[in-house]
XYZ file of C-alpha atoms in Angstrom:
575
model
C 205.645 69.459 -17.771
C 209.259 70.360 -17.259
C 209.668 74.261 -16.367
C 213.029 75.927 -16.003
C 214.057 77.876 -12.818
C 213.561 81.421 -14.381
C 210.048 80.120 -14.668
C 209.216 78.955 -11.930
C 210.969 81.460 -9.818
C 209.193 84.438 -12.076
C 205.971 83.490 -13.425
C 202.704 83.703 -10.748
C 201.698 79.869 -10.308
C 199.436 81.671 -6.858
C 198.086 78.678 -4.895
C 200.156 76.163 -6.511
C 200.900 73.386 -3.708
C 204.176 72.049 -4.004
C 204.935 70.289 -0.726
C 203.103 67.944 1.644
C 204.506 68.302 5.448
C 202.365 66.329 7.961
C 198.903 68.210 7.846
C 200.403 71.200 6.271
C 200.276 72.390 2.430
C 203.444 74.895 1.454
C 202.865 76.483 -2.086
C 205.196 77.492 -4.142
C 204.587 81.073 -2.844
C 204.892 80.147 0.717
C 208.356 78.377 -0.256
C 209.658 81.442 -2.327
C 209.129 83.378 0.759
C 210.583 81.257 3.157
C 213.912 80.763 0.772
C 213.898 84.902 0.563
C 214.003 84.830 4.085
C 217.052 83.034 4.167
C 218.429 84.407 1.006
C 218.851 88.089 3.049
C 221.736 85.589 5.557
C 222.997 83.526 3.009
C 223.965 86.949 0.803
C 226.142 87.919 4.056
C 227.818 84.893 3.819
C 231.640 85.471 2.466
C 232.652 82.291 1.684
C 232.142 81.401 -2.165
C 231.420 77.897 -1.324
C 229.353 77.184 1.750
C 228.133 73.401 3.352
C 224.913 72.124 2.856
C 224.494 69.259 5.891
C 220.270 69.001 6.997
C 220.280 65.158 7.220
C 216.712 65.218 8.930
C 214.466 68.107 7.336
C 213.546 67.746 3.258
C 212.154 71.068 3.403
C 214.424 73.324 5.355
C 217.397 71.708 2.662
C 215.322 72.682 -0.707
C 215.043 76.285 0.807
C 218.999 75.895 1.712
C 219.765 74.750 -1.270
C 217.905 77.493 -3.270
C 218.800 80.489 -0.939
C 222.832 79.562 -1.503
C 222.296 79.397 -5.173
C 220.763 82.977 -5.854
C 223.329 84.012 -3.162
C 225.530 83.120 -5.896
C 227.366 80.259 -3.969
C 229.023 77.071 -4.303
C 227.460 74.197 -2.500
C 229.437 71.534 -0.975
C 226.441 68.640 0.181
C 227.216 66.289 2.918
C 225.511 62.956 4.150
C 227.311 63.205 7.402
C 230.003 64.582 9.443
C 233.161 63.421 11.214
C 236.516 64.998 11.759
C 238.307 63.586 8.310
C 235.450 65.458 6.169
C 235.942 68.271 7.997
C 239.109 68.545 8.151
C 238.960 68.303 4.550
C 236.945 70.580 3.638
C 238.383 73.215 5.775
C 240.730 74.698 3.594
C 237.614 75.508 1.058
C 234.801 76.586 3.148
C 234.584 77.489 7.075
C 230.972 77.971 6.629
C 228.288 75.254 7.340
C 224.271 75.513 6.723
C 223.164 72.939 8.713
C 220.298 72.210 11.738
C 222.562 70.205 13.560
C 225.091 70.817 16.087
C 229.088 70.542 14.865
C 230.963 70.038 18.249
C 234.872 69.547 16.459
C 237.992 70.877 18.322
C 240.122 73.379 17.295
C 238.182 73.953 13.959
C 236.806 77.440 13.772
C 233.262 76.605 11.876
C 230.258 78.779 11.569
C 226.820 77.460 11.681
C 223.941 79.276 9.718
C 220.765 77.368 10.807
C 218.003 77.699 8.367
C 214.675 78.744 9.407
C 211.321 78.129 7.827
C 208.451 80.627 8.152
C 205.784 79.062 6.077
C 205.400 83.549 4.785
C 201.908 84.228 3.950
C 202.914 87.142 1.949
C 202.877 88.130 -2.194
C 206.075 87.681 -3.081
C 207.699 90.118 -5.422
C 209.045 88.005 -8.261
C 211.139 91.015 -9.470
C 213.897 90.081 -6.736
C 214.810 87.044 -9.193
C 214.892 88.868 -12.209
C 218.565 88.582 -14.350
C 219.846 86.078 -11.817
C 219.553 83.149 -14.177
C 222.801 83.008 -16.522
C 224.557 82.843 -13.057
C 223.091 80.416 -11.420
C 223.695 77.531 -14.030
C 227.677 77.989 -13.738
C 226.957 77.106 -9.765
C 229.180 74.075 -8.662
C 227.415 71.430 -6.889
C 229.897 68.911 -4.995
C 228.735 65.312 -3.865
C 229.997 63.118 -1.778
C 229.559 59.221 -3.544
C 228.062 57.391 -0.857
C 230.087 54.291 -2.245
C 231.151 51.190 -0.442
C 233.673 52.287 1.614
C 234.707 54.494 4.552
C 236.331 57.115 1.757
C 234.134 58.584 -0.391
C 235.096 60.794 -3.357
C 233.768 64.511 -4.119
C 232.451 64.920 -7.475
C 231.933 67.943 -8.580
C 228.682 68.769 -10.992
C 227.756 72.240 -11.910
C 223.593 72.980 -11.801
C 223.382 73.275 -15.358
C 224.297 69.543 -16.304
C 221.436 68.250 -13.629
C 218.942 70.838 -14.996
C 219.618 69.297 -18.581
C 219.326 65.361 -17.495
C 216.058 66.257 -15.485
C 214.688 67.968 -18.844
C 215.497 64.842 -20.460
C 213.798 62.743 -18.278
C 210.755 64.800 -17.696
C 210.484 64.655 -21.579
C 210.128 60.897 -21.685
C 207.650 60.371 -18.627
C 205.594 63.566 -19.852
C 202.776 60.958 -20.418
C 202.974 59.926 -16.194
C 203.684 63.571 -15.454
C 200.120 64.443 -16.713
C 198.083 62.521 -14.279
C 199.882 64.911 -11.714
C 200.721 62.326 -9.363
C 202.328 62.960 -5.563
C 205.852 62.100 -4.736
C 206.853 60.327 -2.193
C 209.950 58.241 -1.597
C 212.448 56.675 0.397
C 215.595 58.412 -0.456
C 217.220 61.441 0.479
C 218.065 64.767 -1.446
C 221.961 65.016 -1.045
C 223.166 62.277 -2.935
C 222.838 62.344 -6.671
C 220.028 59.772 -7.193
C 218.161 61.665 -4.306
C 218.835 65.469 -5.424
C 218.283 64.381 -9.294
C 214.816 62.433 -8.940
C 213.574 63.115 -5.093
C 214.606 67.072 -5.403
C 214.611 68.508 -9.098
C 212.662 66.557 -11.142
C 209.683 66.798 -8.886
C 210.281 70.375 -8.100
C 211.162 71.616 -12.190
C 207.812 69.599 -12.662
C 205.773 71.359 -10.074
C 204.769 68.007 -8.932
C 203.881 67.794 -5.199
C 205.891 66.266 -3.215
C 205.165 64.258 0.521
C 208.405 65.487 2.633
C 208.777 62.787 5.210
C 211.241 60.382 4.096
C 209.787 56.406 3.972
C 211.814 53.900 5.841
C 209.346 50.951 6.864
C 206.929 49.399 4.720
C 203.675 50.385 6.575
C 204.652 53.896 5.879
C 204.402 53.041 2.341
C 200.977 51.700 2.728
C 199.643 54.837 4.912
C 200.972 57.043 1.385
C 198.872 54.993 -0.433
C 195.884 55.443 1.616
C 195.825 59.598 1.888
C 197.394 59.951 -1.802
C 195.610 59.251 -4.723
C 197.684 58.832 -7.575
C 201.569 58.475 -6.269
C 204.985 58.425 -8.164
C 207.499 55.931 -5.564
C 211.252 56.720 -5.659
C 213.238 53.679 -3.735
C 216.022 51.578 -3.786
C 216.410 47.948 -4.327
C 217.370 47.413 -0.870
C 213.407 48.455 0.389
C 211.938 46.716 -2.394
C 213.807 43.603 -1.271
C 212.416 44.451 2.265
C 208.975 44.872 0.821
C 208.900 41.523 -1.251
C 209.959 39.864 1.794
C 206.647 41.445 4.271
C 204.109 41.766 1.185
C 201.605 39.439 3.389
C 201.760 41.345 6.412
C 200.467 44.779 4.276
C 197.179 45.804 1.964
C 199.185 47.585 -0.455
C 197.438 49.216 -3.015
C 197.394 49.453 -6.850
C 197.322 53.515 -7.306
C 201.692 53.799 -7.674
C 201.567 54.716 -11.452
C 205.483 54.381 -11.698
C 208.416 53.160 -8.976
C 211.806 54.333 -9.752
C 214.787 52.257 -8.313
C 218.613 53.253 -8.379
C 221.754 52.386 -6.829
C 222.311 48.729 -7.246
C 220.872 46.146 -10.361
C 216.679 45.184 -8.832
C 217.031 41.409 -8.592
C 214.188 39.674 -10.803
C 212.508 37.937 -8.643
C 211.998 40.937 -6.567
C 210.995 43.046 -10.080
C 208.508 40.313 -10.920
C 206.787 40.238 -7.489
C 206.886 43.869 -7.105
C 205.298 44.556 -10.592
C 202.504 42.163 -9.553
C 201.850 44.059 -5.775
C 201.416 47.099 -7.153
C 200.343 46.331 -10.915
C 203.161 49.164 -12.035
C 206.258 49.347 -13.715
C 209.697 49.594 -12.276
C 211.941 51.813 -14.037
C 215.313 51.423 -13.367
C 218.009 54.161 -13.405
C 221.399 52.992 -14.105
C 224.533 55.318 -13.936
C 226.839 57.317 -11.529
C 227.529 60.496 -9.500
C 230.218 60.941 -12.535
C 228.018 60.104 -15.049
C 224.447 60.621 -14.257
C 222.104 58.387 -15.973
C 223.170 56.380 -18.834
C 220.447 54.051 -19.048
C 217.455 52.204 -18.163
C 215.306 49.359 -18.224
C 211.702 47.711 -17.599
C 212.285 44.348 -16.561
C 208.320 44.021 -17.437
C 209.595 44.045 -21.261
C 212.670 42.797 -21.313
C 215.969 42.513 -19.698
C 218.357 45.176 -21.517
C 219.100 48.296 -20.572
C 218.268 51.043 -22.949
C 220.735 54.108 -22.931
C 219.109 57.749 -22.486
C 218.545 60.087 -25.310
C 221.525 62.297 -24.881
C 224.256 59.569 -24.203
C 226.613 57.936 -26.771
C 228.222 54.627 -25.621
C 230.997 52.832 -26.804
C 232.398 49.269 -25.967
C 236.119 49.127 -24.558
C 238.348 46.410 -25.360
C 238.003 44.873 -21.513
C 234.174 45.108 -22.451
C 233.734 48.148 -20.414
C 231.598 50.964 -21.359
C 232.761 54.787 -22.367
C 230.038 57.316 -21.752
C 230.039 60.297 -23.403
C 226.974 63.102 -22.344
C 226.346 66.455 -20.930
C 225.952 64.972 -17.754
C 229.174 63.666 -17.519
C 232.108 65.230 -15.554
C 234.670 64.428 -18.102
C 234.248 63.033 -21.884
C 234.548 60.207 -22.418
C 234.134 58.626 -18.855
C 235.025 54.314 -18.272
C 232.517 52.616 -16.071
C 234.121 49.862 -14.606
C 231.108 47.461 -15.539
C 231.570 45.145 -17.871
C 228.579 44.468 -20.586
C 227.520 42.636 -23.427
C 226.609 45.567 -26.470
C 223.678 44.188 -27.754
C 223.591 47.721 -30.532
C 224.599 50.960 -29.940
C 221.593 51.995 -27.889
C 221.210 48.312 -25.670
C 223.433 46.666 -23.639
C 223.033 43.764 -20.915
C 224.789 44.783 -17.466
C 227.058 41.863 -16.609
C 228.506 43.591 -13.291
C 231.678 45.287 -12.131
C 235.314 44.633 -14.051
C 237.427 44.832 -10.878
C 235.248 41.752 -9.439
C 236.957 39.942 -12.015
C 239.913 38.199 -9.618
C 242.180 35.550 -9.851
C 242.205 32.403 -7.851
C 244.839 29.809 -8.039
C 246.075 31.700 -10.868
C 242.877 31.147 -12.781
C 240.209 34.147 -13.803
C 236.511 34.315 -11.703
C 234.016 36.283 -12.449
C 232.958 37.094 -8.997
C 229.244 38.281 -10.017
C 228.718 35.200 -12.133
C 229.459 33.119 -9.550
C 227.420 34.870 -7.033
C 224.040 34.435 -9.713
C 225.144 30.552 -9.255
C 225.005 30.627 -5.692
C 221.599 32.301 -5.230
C 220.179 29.675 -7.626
C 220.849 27.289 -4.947
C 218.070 25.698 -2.778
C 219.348 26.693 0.230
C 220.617 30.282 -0.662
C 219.065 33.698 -1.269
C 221.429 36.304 -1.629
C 225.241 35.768 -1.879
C 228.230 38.002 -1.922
C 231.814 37.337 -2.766
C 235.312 38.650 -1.708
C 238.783 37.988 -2.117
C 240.768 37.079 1.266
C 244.193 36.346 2.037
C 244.166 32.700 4.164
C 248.134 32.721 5.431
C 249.478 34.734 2.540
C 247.151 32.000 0.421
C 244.640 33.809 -1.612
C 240.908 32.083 -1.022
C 237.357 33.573 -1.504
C 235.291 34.258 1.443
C 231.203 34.052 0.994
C 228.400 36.044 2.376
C 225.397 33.626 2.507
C 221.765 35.055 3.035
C 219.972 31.525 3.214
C 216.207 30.523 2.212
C 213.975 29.110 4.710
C 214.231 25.880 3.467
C 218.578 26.978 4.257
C 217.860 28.282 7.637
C 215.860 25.259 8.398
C 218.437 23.000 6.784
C 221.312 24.431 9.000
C 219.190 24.591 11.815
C 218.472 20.377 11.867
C 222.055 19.355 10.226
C 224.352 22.141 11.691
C 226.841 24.470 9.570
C 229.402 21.374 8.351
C 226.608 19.705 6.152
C 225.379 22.665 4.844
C 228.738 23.630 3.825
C 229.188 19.895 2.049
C 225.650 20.413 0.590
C 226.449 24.030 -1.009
C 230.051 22.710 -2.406
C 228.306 19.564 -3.977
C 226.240 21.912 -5.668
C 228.557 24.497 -6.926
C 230.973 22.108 -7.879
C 228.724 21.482 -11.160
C 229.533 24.763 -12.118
C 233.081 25.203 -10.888
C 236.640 23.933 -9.922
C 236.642 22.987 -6.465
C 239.406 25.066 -5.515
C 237.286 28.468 -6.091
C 235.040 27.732 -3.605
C 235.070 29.615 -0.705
C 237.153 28.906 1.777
C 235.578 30.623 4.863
C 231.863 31.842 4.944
C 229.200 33.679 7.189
C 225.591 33.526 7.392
C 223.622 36.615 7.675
C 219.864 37.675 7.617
C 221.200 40.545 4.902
C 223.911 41.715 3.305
C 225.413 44.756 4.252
C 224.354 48.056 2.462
C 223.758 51.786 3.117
C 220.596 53.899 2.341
C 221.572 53.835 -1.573
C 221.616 50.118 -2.044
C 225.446 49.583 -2.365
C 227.082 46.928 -0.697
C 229.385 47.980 2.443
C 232.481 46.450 1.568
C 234.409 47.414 4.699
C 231.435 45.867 7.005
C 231.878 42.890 5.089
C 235.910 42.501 5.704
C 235.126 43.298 9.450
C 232.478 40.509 9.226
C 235.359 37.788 8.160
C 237.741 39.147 10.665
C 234.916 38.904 13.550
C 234.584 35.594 14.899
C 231.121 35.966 16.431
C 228.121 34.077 14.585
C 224.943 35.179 13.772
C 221.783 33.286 14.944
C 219.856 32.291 12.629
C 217.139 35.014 12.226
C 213.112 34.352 11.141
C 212.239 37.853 10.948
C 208.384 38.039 11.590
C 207.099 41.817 12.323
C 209.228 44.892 11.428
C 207.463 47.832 11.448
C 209.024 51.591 12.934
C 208.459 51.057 16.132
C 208.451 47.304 16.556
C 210.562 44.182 15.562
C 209.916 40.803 16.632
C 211.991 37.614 15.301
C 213.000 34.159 16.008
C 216.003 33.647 16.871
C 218.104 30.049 16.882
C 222.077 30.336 17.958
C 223.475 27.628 16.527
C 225.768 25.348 18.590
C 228.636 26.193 16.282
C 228.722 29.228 17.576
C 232.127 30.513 19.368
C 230.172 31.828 22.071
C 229.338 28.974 23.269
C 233.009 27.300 23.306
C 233.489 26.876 27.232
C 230.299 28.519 28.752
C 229.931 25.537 29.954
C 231.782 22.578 28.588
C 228.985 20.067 29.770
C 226.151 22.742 29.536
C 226.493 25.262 27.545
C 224.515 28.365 27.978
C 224.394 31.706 26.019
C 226.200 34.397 27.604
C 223.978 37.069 28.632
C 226.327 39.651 26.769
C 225.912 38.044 23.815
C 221.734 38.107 23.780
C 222.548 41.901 24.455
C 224.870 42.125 21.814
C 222.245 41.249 19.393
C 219.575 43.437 20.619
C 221.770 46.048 20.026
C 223.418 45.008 16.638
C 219.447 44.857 15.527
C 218.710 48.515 17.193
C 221.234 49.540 14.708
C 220.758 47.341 11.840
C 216.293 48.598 11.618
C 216.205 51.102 13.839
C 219.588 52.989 13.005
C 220.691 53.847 17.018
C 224.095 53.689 17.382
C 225.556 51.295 20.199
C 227.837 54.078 21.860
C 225.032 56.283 22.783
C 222.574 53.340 25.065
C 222.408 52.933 28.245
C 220.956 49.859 29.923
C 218.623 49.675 32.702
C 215.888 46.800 34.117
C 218.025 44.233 32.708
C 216.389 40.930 34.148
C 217.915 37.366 33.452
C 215.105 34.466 34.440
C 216.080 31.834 32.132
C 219.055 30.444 29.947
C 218.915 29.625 26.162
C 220.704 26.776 25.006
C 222.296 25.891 21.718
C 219.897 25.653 18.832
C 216.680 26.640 20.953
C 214.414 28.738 19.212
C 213.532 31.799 21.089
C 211.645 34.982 19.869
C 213.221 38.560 20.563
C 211.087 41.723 20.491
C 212.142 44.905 20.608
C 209.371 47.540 20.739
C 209.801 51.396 20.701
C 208.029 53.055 23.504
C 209.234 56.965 23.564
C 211.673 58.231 20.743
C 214.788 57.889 23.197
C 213.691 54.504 25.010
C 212.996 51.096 24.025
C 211.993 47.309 25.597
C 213.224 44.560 24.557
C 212.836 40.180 25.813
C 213.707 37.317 24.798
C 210.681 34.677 25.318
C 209.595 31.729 23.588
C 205.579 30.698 22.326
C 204.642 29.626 25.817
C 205.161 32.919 27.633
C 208.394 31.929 29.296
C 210.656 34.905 29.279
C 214.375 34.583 29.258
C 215.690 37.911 30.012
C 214.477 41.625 29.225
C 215.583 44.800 29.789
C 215.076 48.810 28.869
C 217.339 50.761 26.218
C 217.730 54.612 26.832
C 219.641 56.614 24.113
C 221.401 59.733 25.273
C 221.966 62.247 22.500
């Protein structure tokens, strides 16, 4: 049942548990307390608008986040920091609430950590009193996470997300009175993550686990201490979870997943919806927009726009959305759709991947859904290049097995010939791409959306994957087979009669997959025990693990099923 702030913050709910950390319960009491605590700093601050940046700590941010708002502030939220954001925002706040450590030169910044007590004390509920009317005019600024390295502030005031979690707690009031737990794998700063993570569980009084899920066997350990749970994700871990489902015992007590960020591809829907026996609702809309509509791929394949949005088709079959979540009325979405009434539409993907190739239209999207019906292909994504001021499409490919194994026998030319023959049915030969790569996945951040910029460095590169069979992944371990194909650059003149893989090159891939499922970043290793006792050739299949054995230190070797080992070596990360 949704309750608004002044009731929550001034009605006794004694004993009411509200958060999960580790083996500790925090009620709502204990968290009033704690954010009072802080509230007596954050009233010192003089700054209207103040920084919000706790990347690491779900709790120690909702008590942030709270304490600036009855301080009467502004709240500017950040996903990380770097010179250019500071910079930035220098000119509108000097102040930054954060638990991390902001080491910038010649930027005079000051630091408020936050501090959590866990109280064990009655509050005095009086301190809120005729705060309210204030507090809904407070300006909340995100940061879209989008696809490239320049994200845009949009600014949203409290209100307009109190409203669109009212309207959603209103139409899941059914789910909301089994009193499920939260958990989830997404983070409270960005919209998706402060809207459905942050306030919707907490205007619900639902409890909420605070650790933040990134591997799939975290999942299943929720399941097996929660009863009842409600699962906010992305379609980038559901895709990781479809692809591991045999290596877990998931259970069937999830009574609804949410999923935002990017469209959930059906085949993952389907076999998700079958591993849990749930639903999966999914959210579409914007940090501009909020939601504008959903759908349950379970019933049918529209999506079905919210309660308090109006839509209306543009002549470029765009959509204008007009609600109170919106930051200006009416607001295009670049997607273009196919109105099906006023209240349904089917998403048919972005207008600006619309391009123009040989002076004739492509729908980039529509030819991507070709692609991944292909035997050998997955997952494919498309982008315009310029070839010697020649315009040309360049492909991501994320093959099947039966691709990878394909590749692997016949080498890259035939798979090329075999993927043209194929989309040739569909298209005129001269739209199909004209350079491509091979990846294990496509590039995307926490949110699901594709990386653009990673991708244009990826064409630009000229260093080739190996083919990857991932076979564990958990948090602490990844083990894969590995096959570097003898297409590969690397192996052009090391040796011309027998050619070898460079050492630096098996260490450039243990450390491209340290970053890629275990997010440590290259500049900060250092290497030690590195042994070489073997080479790998071209197209030899070798297995790489990489295990973590302290938080700052991992192993890693190369080695193939009969115990021979072809190098190893020890990764220490220096903060």
């Amino acid at each position: 049942m949704f309750r608004d702030l002044e009731s929550i913050f001034t009605k006794n709910f004694k004993n009411t548990i509200l958060f999960y950390d580790e083996n500790k319960t925090i009620t709502l009491d204990d968290f009033k307390n704690d954010m009072c605590n802080f509230l007596n700093e954050t009233k010192l601050i003089e700054d209207k608008t103040v920084c919000l940046y706790i990347p690491n700590n779900c709790y120690l941010f909702y008590v942030s986040f709270f304490a600036l708002i009855f301080s009467n502030k502004d709240i500017v939220l950040l996903s990380s920091i770097n010179e250019d954001i500071i910079n930035n925002l220098i000119s509108t706040s000097k102040t930054f609430v954060s638990t991390e450590a902001i080491n910038l030169k010649n930027l005079e910044i000051k630091i408020i950590p936050p501090k959590a007590y866990y109280a064990k004390k009655d509050i005095d509920n009086n301190v809120f009193i005729n705060t309210f009317d204030n507090l809904s005019k407070r300006t909340i600024s995100f940061f879209t996470s989008g696809s490239t390295s320049t994200p845009k502030c949009i600014n949203k005031t409290l209100s307009s997300l109190l409203v669109e979690v009212k309207m959603h707690s209103d139409s899941l009031s059914k789910i909301l009175e089994s009193n499920p737990i939260v958990i989830s794998t997404i983070v409270p700063f960005h919209m998706y993550g402060m809207l459905w993570r942050f306030l919707f569980s907490f205007c619900n009084l639902l409890r909420q686990d605070l650790s933040t899920i990134f591997y799939p066997e975290e999942l299943e350990h929720k399941q097996n201490i929660y009863e009842k749970l409600i699962f906010i994700s992305t379609p980038s871990f559901m895709d990781r979870i479809s692809s591991y489902t045999s290596l877990y015992n998931f259970k069937d007590n999830i009574v609804k997943i949410f999923s935002s960020g990017n469209l959930l591809k059906n085949e993952t829907c389907s076999l998700i919806n079958k591993t849990f026996n749930t639903e999966v609702y999914e959210i579409y809309g914007s940090t501009e927009t909020g939601g504008i509509a959903y759908r349950n791929q379970r019933i049918d394949e529209y999506f079905h726009v919210f309660s308090e949005v109006k839509i209306k088709l543009n002549e470029d079959s765009s959509l204008n959305i007009e609600s109170p979540f919106c930051v200006e009325n009416p607001f295009k979405i670049n997607d273009g759709v196919t109105l099906i009434n006023d209240r349904t539409f089917l998403l048919n993907g972005r207008i600006d991947r619309i391009v123009k190739i040989s002076d004739k239209r492509l729908s980039l999207p529509e030819m991507e859904e070709k692609f991944s019906k292909c035997q050998y292909i997955k997952e494919c994504y498309l982008v315009k290049l310029f070839d010697n001021k020649r315009e040309v499409l360049g492909a991501i490919f994320v093959l099947t097995d039966l691709g990878k194994e394909f590749v692997i026998k016949n080498g890259k030319k035939k798979l090329h010939i075999e993927i043209k023959k194929y989309i040739n049915n569909f298209y005129d030969v001269s739209f199909f791409p004209r350079k491509f790569r091979i990846l294990e996945r496509i590039p995307k951040n926490s949110q699901g959306k594709i990386l653009k910029d990673k991708i244009m460095e990826l064409f630009k590169s000229k260093v080739s994957e190996p083919i990857t069979f991932i076979t564990t992944l958990t948090k602490d371990y990844f083990e894969a087979d590995l096959v570097f194909l003898d297409s590969a650059s690397y192996f052009e003149g090391h040796f011309p009669i027998f050619p070898i893989l460079p050492g630096v090159m098996g260490l450039h891939f243990v450390f491209k997959y340290l970053s890629d499922y275990f997010s440590v970043s290259y500049s900060k290793c250092v290497i030690s025990k590195l042994k070489y006792t073997n080479i790998i050739s071209p197209n030899m299949r070798v297995c790489l693990k990489i295990k973590k054995v302290f938080d700052n230190e991992f192993i890693f070797e190369y080695t193939n099923n009969k115990e021979t080992q072809y190098s190893s070596g020890k990764i220490i990360i220096n903060e």
